[in-house]
Amino acid sequence: MTPCLPFTVLGILCFPVLMYELAEVLFDLYGMATLDDVDSNCNGMVLRSISEKPPKHHIMKFMSFSSLKSEDRYESGNFEAGGYSWKLVLFPNGNKKRNVTDHISLYLEMAGEKPISTDLVVTVEYKLFLLNRQKEKKTYLVREDANKKYCFYRAIVGGSAGFDRFISLEEFGNLRNGYLVDDQCEFGAEVFVSEMRNGKGEMVAMNLNTVMYKHVWNVIDFSKLSAEYYFSPSFIGEDQKYCKWKIWLYPKGTAAGKGSHVSVFLQMDETEKLPTGSKILAQFKLGILDQVHGKHIVREAKQWFSAPRWGLGWPELITQEANAAFLKNDICVVETEFTILGVSIPGIS
């Protein structure tokens, strides 16, 4: 069954602005750096180096790191760099939503209330730090994306950059390495921001995410619905919070399904904030759950989307007769799973 009709998305871009060959490279001010493991957050390798200088913009010190063991995540206070507000987000036991185990996950996120103007691309060169007290003289483990730059392009607050596997728990906890001493440790960040205005070019980012986010909408008193269509409340994917979505439901069907089917679409909310000409590669599932026998009806699609189609879904997702048999207490359960895989941004000089 071919999907059709309305959709749009705002995304963070993480793309190679500067590529490195697979070899050792010299890293300014820090001596020799090496290309580390491939990190699922980036489109390439991760640089790992040592610095004698502390981070310039923010330090996050833990006096009792073991107290975080029961916590899923910890967010630092906000700090300013380059005219924008930022924060560090640390997962002491790994970001489980990205299937990370045995590592500390560390990210840089936009914070505060200042949005990015729709005619701007905010390009960030960032480094994340971990203090090493192994020797008398303090040094810092520094990690950064080998692609050098990370671009934020969206009109609402949210989005993050960083490393799923910042450091393994084994390496971090080994006393000989000097990262965790007397249950104390110190993380930090440097963030260098530049802004670009729209021009005549285009930027394309691929493989942005592999995690699918789920949202369930319980539509009550389904048999009593009388309007042509209904929208769910807006929702977000937890790690894609720069983007708001909603489900578009036609109880009596629309287009090819009008009068015979229930039609369901996934739509981006606040579409007026997406610059004209943008294209989004999204993968998603839409379905109606069978609450009686568990024989759910689910459809899946992956496709580039652009104006004038601001949503996508299925006019003939399920017949009205079959849907009536799925209901329990006159509640229709609509479920979606979604993620953004790629973004093409027009007019970037």
Short mmCIF file of C-alpha atoms in Angstrom, two decimals:
data_model
loop_
_atom_site.label_atom_id
_atom_site.label_comp_id
_atom_site.label_asym_id
_atom_site.label_seq_id
_atom_site.Cartn_x
_atom_site.Cartn_y
_atom_site.Cartn_z
CA MET A 1 0.00 0.00 0.00
CA THR A 2 1.52 3.34 -1.06
CA PRO A 3 1.56 6.19 1.47
CA CYS A 4 0.34 9.61 0.43
CA LEU A 5 -0.58 13.14 1.62
CA PRO A 6 0.72 15.98 4.11
CA PHE A 7 4.18 16.35 6.28
CA THR A 8 7.28 18.35 7.40
CA VAL A 9 10.10 18.22 9.96
CA LEU A 10 12.76 20.39 11.54
CA GLY A 11 16.06 18.67 12.21
CA ILE A 12 19.48 19.00 13.70
CA LEU A 13 22.22 18.55 11.20
CA CYS A 14 25.35 16.59 11.94
CA PHE A 15 27.38 16.51 8.76
CA PRO A 16 30.98 16.50 7.57
CA VAL A 17 32.19 20.04 6.93
CA LEU A 18 35.82 18.97 7.07
CA MET A 19 36.88 15.37 6.41
CA TYR A 20 40.01 13.69 7.71
CA GLU A 21 41.91 10.84 6.11
CA LEU A 22 42.23 7.63 8.09
CA ALA A 23 45.55 8.55 9.64
CA GLU A 24 46.96 10.33 12.63
CA VAL A 25 46.44 14.09 12.52
CA LEU A 26 48.01 17.00 14.35
CA PHE A 27 45.65 18.76 16.70
CA ASP A 28 46.38 22.43 17.43
CA LEU A 29 47.79 23.17 20.89
CA TYR A 30 47.39 19.61 22.15
CA GLY A 31 50.16 17.76 20.40
CA MET A 32 49.39 14.50 18.66
CA ALA A 33 45.78 13.32 18.47
CA THR A 34 44.41 10.03 17.18
CA LEU A 35 41.30 8.99 15.35
CA ASP A 36 39.18 7.03 17.78
CA ASP A 37 36.22 4.70 17.38
CA VAL A 38 33.22 5.40 15.15
CA ASP A 39 30.49 6.98 17.27
CA SER A 40 26.83 6.51 16.31
CA ASN A 41 26.10 10.18 16.99
CA CYS A 42 28.45 11.42 14.29
CA ASN A 43 28.94 10.80 10.59
CA GLY A 44 32.54 9.73 11.09
CA MET A 45 35.37 9.23 13.52
CA VAL A 46 35.95 10.77 16.93
CA LEU A 47 39.15 12.59 17.81
CA ARG A 48 40.67 11.80 21.20
CA SER A 49 43.46 14.01 22.52
CA ILE A 50 45.06 15.30 25.72
CA SER A 51 45.06 18.96 26.82
CA GLU A 52 46.84 20.78 29.62
CA LYS A 53 44.34 23.63 29.39
CA PRO A 54 40.94 23.46 31.14
CA PRO A 55 37.71 23.92 29.16
CA LYS A 56 36.92 27.56 28.44
CA HIS A 57 33.15 27.63 28.76
CA HIS A 58 31.86 25.23 31.39
CA ILE A 59 33.03 22.82 34.09
CA MET A 60 30.73 20.27 35.72
CA LYS A 61 32.29 18.79 38.89
CA PHE A 62 30.84 15.84 40.80
CA MET A 63 31.83 15.43 44.46
CA SER A 64 30.12 12.03 44.78
CA PHE A 65 29.76 10.43 41.37
CA SER A 66 28.55 7.13 42.82
CA SER A 67 25.35 8.90 43.90
CA LEU A 68 24.43 9.13 40.20
CA LYS A 69 24.45 5.37 39.71
CA SER A 70 20.70 5.18 40.21
CA GLU A 71 20.05 8.15 37.89
CA ASP A 72 19.30 7.78 34.20
CA ARG A 73 20.62 11.24 33.26
CA TYR A 74 21.96 14.44 34.75
CA GLU A 75 21.70 17.92 33.20
CA SER A 76 24.14 20.69 34.05
CA GLY A 77 23.14 24.27 34.63
CA ASN A 78 22.90 26.49 31.57
CA PHE A 79 25.97 28.34 30.31
CA GLU A 80 26.51 30.89 27.57
CA ALA A 81 28.78 30.59 24.54
CA GLY A 82 28.63 32.42 21.23
CA GLY A 83 25.41 34.22 22.07
CA TYR A 84 23.42 31.05 22.78
CA SER A 85 22.62 29.08 25.92
CA TRP A 86 23.91 25.51 26.35
CA LYS A 87 23.97 22.67 28.83
CA LEU A 88 25.72 19.32 29.25
CA VAL A 89 23.68 16.14 29.52
CA LEU A 90 25.38 13.12 31.08
CA PHE A 91 24.15 9.53 31.19
CA PRO A 92 26.29 7.89 33.93
CA ASN A 93 25.31 4.37 32.85
CA GLY A 94 25.00 5.00 29.12
CA ASN A 95 22.10 6.27 27.03
CA LYS A 96 19.80 3.25 27.09
CA LYS A 97 17.50 4.76 24.47
CA ARG A 98 20.42 4.54 22.06
CA ASN A 99 21.30 1.02 23.21
CA VAL A 100 24.49 2.15 24.99
CA THR A 101 25.87 -0.01 27.77
CA ASP A 102 29.17 -0.06 29.69
CA HIS A 103 29.94 3.55 28.73
CA ILE A 104 29.25 7.09 29.89
CA SER A 105 27.26 9.09 27.33
CA LEU A 106 27.87 12.85 27.20
CA TYR A 107 26.09 15.44 25.05
CA LEU A 108 25.96 19.17 24.42
CA GLU A 109 22.43 20.55 24.14
CA MET A 110 20.96 23.91 23.33
CA ALA A 111 19.11 25.40 26.28
CA GLY A 112 17.27 28.54 27.25
CA GLU A 113 14.56 30.35 25.33
CA LYS A 114 16.43 31.84 22.37
CA PRO A 115 15.40 30.17 19.10
CA ILE A 116 17.51 30.03 15.97
CA SER A 117 16.20 32.31 13.27
CA THR A 118 14.84 30.47 10.24
CA ASP A 119 17.32 32.28 7.97
CA LEU A 120 20.35 31.11 9.97
CA VAL A 121 22.47 28.01 10.32
CA VAL A 122 24.33 27.85 13.63
CA THR A 123 27.62 26.01 13.17
CA VAL A 124 29.32 24.72 16.31
CA GLU A 125 32.81 23.44 16.90
CA TYR A 126 32.67 21.77 20.30
CA LYS A 127 34.96 19.75 22.55
CA LEU A 128 33.97 17.74 25.60
CA PHE A 129 36.45 17.29 28.44
CA LEU A 130 37.21 14.90 31.32
CA LEU A 131 39.76 15.81 33.98
CA ASN A 132 42.68 13.42 34.49
CA ARG A 133 44.40 13.63 37.89
CA GLN A 134 46.71 10.71 37.28
CA LYS A 135 49.81 12.88 37.55
CA GLU A 136 50.72 15.88 39.67
CA LYS A 137 49.93 18.17 36.74
CA LYS A 138 46.28 18.12 35.71
CA THR A 139 45.46 17.14 32.14
CA TYR A 140 42.19 16.66 30.31
CA LEU A 141 40.90 13.96 28.02
CA VAL A 142 39.32 15.79 25.06
CA ARG A 143 36.88 14.31 22.58
CA GLU A 144 35.50 15.94 19.45
CA ASP A 145 33.96 14.99 16.15
CA ALA A 146 36.61 14.45 13.48
CA ASN A 147 34.28 16.18 11.03
CA LYS A 148 35.04 19.29 13.10
CA LYS A 149 31.70 21.10 12.85
CA TYR A 150 28.18 20.36 14.02
CA CYS A 151 25.33 22.39 12.62
CA PHE A 152 22.06 23.28 14.33
CA TYR A 153 19.33 24.32 11.94
CA ARG A 154 15.91 24.74 13.47
CA ALA A 155 13.57 27.40 14.70
CA ILE A 156 12.68 26.04 18.15
CA VAL A 157 14.80 25.16 21.18
CA GLY A 158 16.19 21.64 21.39
CA GLY A 159 18.67 19.33 19.76
CA SER A 160 21.96 17.86 20.93
CA ALA A 161 25.44 16.85 19.81
CA GLY A 162 27.95 14.64 21.53
CA PHE A 163 29.07 11.09 22.11
CA ASP A 164 27.11 7.96 22.90
CA ARG A 165 30.33 6.34 24.08
CA PHE A 166 32.31 9.16 25.60
CA ILE A 167 34.37 6.81 27.78
CA SER A 168 33.96 3.22 28.88
CA LEU A 169 32.95 2.64 32.49
CA GLU A 170 35.91 0.31 32.86
CA GLU A 171 38.42 2.95 31.75
CA PHE A 172 36.65 5.66 33.74
CA GLY A 173 36.55 3.66 36.96
CA ASN A 174 40.13 2.37 36.85
CA LEU A 175 41.98 4.29 39.58
CA ARG A 176 45.23 4.14 37.63
CA ASN A 177 43.70 6.32 34.92
CA GLY A 178 42.94 9.22 37.26
CA TYR A 179 39.48 10.10 36.00
CA LEU A 180 37.58 9.07 39.13
CA VAL A 181 39.51 9.88 42.32
CA ASP A 182 37.90 9.72 45.77
CA ASP A 183 34.56 9.43 43.99
CA GLN A 184 35.14 12.83 42.39
CA CYS A 185 35.34 13.70 38.70
CA GLU A 186 35.09 16.72 36.44
CA PHE A 187 33.62 17.14 32.94
CA GLY A 188 33.67 20.25 30.78
CA ALA A 189 32.92 21.83 27.42
CA GLU A 190 34.17 24.34 24.90
CA VAL A 191 31.70 25.67 22.34
CA PHE A 192 32.66 27.93 19.44
CA VAL A 193 29.70 29.27 17.49
CA SER A 194 29.41 30.81 14.04
CA GLU A 195 26.28 31.79 12.13
CA MET A 196 25.64 31.47 8.40
CA ARG A 197 22.81 33.07 6.49
CA ASN A 198 20.89 31.51 3.65
CA GLY A 199 22.60 31.63 0.27
CA LYS A 200 22.38 29.72 -2.99
CA GLY A 201 23.74 26.36 -1.92
CA GLU A 202 22.39 23.28 -0.19
CA MET A 203 23.48 21.16 2.74
CA VAL A 204 22.58 17.49 3.04
CA ALA A 205 22.90 15.44 6.24
CA MET A 206 22.33 11.70 6.27
CA ASN A 207 22.25 8.97 8.92
CA LEU A 208 21.15 11.42 11.60
CA ASN A 209 19.52 8.84 13.83
CA THR A 210 18.78 5.14 14.18
CA VAL A 211 16.52 5.27 17.24
CA MET A 212 12.76 4.99 16.68
CA TYR A 213 10.52 6.99 19.02
CA LYS A 214 7.05 5.75 19.97
CA HIS A 215 3.89 7.69 20.71
CA VAL A 216 0.42 6.33 21.54
CA TRP A 217 -2.80 8.31 21.11
CA ASN A 218 -5.95 6.97 22.81
CA VAL A 219 -8.97 8.30 20.93
CA ILE A 220 -11.95 8.03 23.30
CA ASP A 221 -15.65 7.78 22.30
CA PHE A 222 -14.54 6.84 18.80
CA SER A 223 -17.99 5.81 17.59
CA LYS A 224 -19.34 9.24 18.55
CA LEU A 225 -16.81 11.27 16.55
CA SER A 226 -18.65 13.52 14.12
CA ALA A 227 -16.03 15.90 12.68
CA GLU A 228 -14.28 15.16 9.39
CA TYR A 229 -10.85 14.88 11.03
CA TYR A 230 -9.04 15.23 14.37
CA PHE A 231 -5.49 16.05 15.46
CA SER A 232 -3.72 14.49 18.42
CA PRO A 233 -1.94 16.76 20.92
CA SER A 234 1.59 17.62 19.75
CA PHE A 235 4.40 15.31 20.84
CA ILE A 236 8.14 14.92 20.40
CA GLY A 237 10.75 12.20 20.11
CA GLU A 238 12.78 12.38 23.32
CA ASP A 239 16.14 12.93 21.61
CA GLN A 240 14.57 14.87 18.73
CA LYS A 241 12.86 17.48 20.82
CA TYR A 242 13.52 20.22 18.28
CA CYS A 243 10.68 18.68 16.27
CA LYS A 244 6.97 18.57 17.17
CA TRP A 245 4.59 16.07 15.59
CA LYS A 246 0.89 15.27 15.62
CA ILE A 247 -1.31 12.47 14.27
CA TRP A 248 -4.05 13.36 11.79
CA LEU A 249 -7.07 11.05 11.98
CA TYR A 250 -10.09 10.80 9.63
CA PRO A 251 -12.62 8.51 11.40
CA LYS A 252 -14.73 8.19 8.23
CA GLY A 253 -11.81 8.17 5.84
CA THR A 254 -10.53 10.56 3.19
CA ALA A 255 -9.39 10.38 -0.45
CA ALA A 256 -9.49 6.73 -1.60
CA GLY A 257 -10.66 5.62 1.86
CA LYS A 258 -13.54 8.08 2.21
CA GLY A 259 -16.69 6.38 3.52
CA SER A 260 -15.08 2.94 3.88
CA HIS A 261 -11.83 3.21 5.85
CA VAL A 262 -10.16 4.96 8.76
CA SER A 263 -7.40 7.23 7.41
CA VAL A 264 -4.33 8.10 9.51
CA PHE A 265 -1.41 10.43 8.80
CA LEU A 266 1.68 11.68 10.63
CA GLN A 267 2.19 15.43 10.38
CA MET A 268 4.80 17.90 11.55
CA ASP A 269 3.47 20.65 13.80
CA GLU A 270 4.52 24.31 13.42
CA THR A 271 5.28 23.87 9.73
CA GLU A 272 5.50 27.62 9.22
CA LYS A 273 8.93 27.49 10.88
CA LEU A 274 10.43 25.22 8.22
CA PRO A 275 12.23 27.12 5.44
CA THR A 276 10.80 26.74 1.96
CA GLY A 277 12.41 24.00 -0.11
CA SER A 278 13.64 21.80 2.74
CA LYS A 279 13.48 18.04 2.26
CA ILE A 280 13.34 15.46 5.03
CA LEU A 281 14.06 11.75 4.93
CA ALA A 282 11.89 10.14 7.62
CA GLN A 283 11.19 6.57 8.57
CA PHE A 284 8.00 5.90 10.49
CA LYS A 285 5.26 3.45 11.31
CA LEU A 286 1.56 4.17 11.77
CA GLY A 287 -0.91 1.68 13.12
CA ILE A 288 -4.16 1.00 14.92
CA LEU A 289 -3.90 -1.54 17.73
CA ASP A 290 -6.20 -4.52 18.04
CA GLN A 291 -7.16 -4.44 21.73
CA VAL A 292 -9.12 -7.68 21.50
CA HIS A 293 -6.96 -10.19 19.63
CA GLY A 294 -3.64 -8.35 19.26
CA LYS A 295 -3.69 -8.49 15.47
CA HIS A 296 -2.56 -4.91 14.93
CA ILE A 297 -2.66 -3.11 11.59
CA VAL A 298 0.66 -1.30 11.03
CA ARG A 299 2.16 0.31 7.94
CA GLU A 300 5.73 1.55 7.49
CA ALA A 301 7.39 4.02 5.12
CA LYS A 302 10.75 5.69 4.43
CA GLN A 303 10.83 8.54 1.96
CA TRP A 304 12.06 12.06 1.25
CA PHE A 305 9.34 14.60 1.89
CA SER A 306 9.00 18.18 0.69
CA ALA A 307 6.36 20.81 -0.02
CA PRO A 308 3.51 20.70 -0.84
CA ARG A 309 3.18 17.39 1.05
CA TRP A 310 3.43 18.30 4.73
CA GLY A 311 2.26 14.94 6.05
CA LEU A 312 2.27 11.29 5.11
CA GLY A 313 0.07 8.33 5.84
CA TRP A 314 -2.54 5.93 4.56
CA PRO A 315 -6.10 6.83 3.46
CA GLU A 316 -6.96 3.12 3.55
CA LEU A 317 -5.16 2.08 6.73
CA ILE A 318 -8.03 -0.11 7.96
CA THR A 319 -11.67 -0.63 7.05
CA GLN A 320 -14.21 0.92 9.37
CA GLU A 321 -15.72 -2.50 10.01
CA ALA A 322 -12.36 -4.04 10.98
CA ASN A 323 -11.52 -1.04 13.17
CA ALA A 324 -14.80 -1.40 15.09
CA ALA A 325 -13.67 -4.92 16.08
CA PHE A 326 -10.38 -3.49 17.41
CA LEU A 327 -12.03 -1.13 19.88
CA LYS A 328 -12.35 -1.65 23.62
CA ASN A 329 -14.60 0.60 25.70
CA ASP A 330 -15.05 2.63 22.52
CA ILE A 331 -11.36 3.65 22.56
CA CYS A 332 -9.27 3.58 19.38
CA VAL A 333 -5.54 3.24 20.04
CA VAL A 334 -3.38 4.85 17.35
CA GLU A 335 0.37 4.30 17.56
CA THR A 336 3.33 5.75 15.68
CA GLU A 337 7.07 5.10 15.70
CA PHE A 338 9.28 7.63 13.94
CA THR A 339 12.75 9.00 13.36
CA ILE A 340 14.52 11.47 11.06
CA LEU A 341 17.21 9.88 8.89
CA GLY A 342 18.26 12.79 6.69
CA VAL A 343 17.71 16.46 5.98
CA SER A 344 18.39 18.61 2.93
CA ILE A 345 18.57 22.33 3.67
CA PRO A 346 18.35 24.73 0.70
CA GLY A 347 19.90 28.15 0.32
CA ILE A 348 23.00 27.66 2.48
CA SER A 349 25.97 29.67 1.26
#
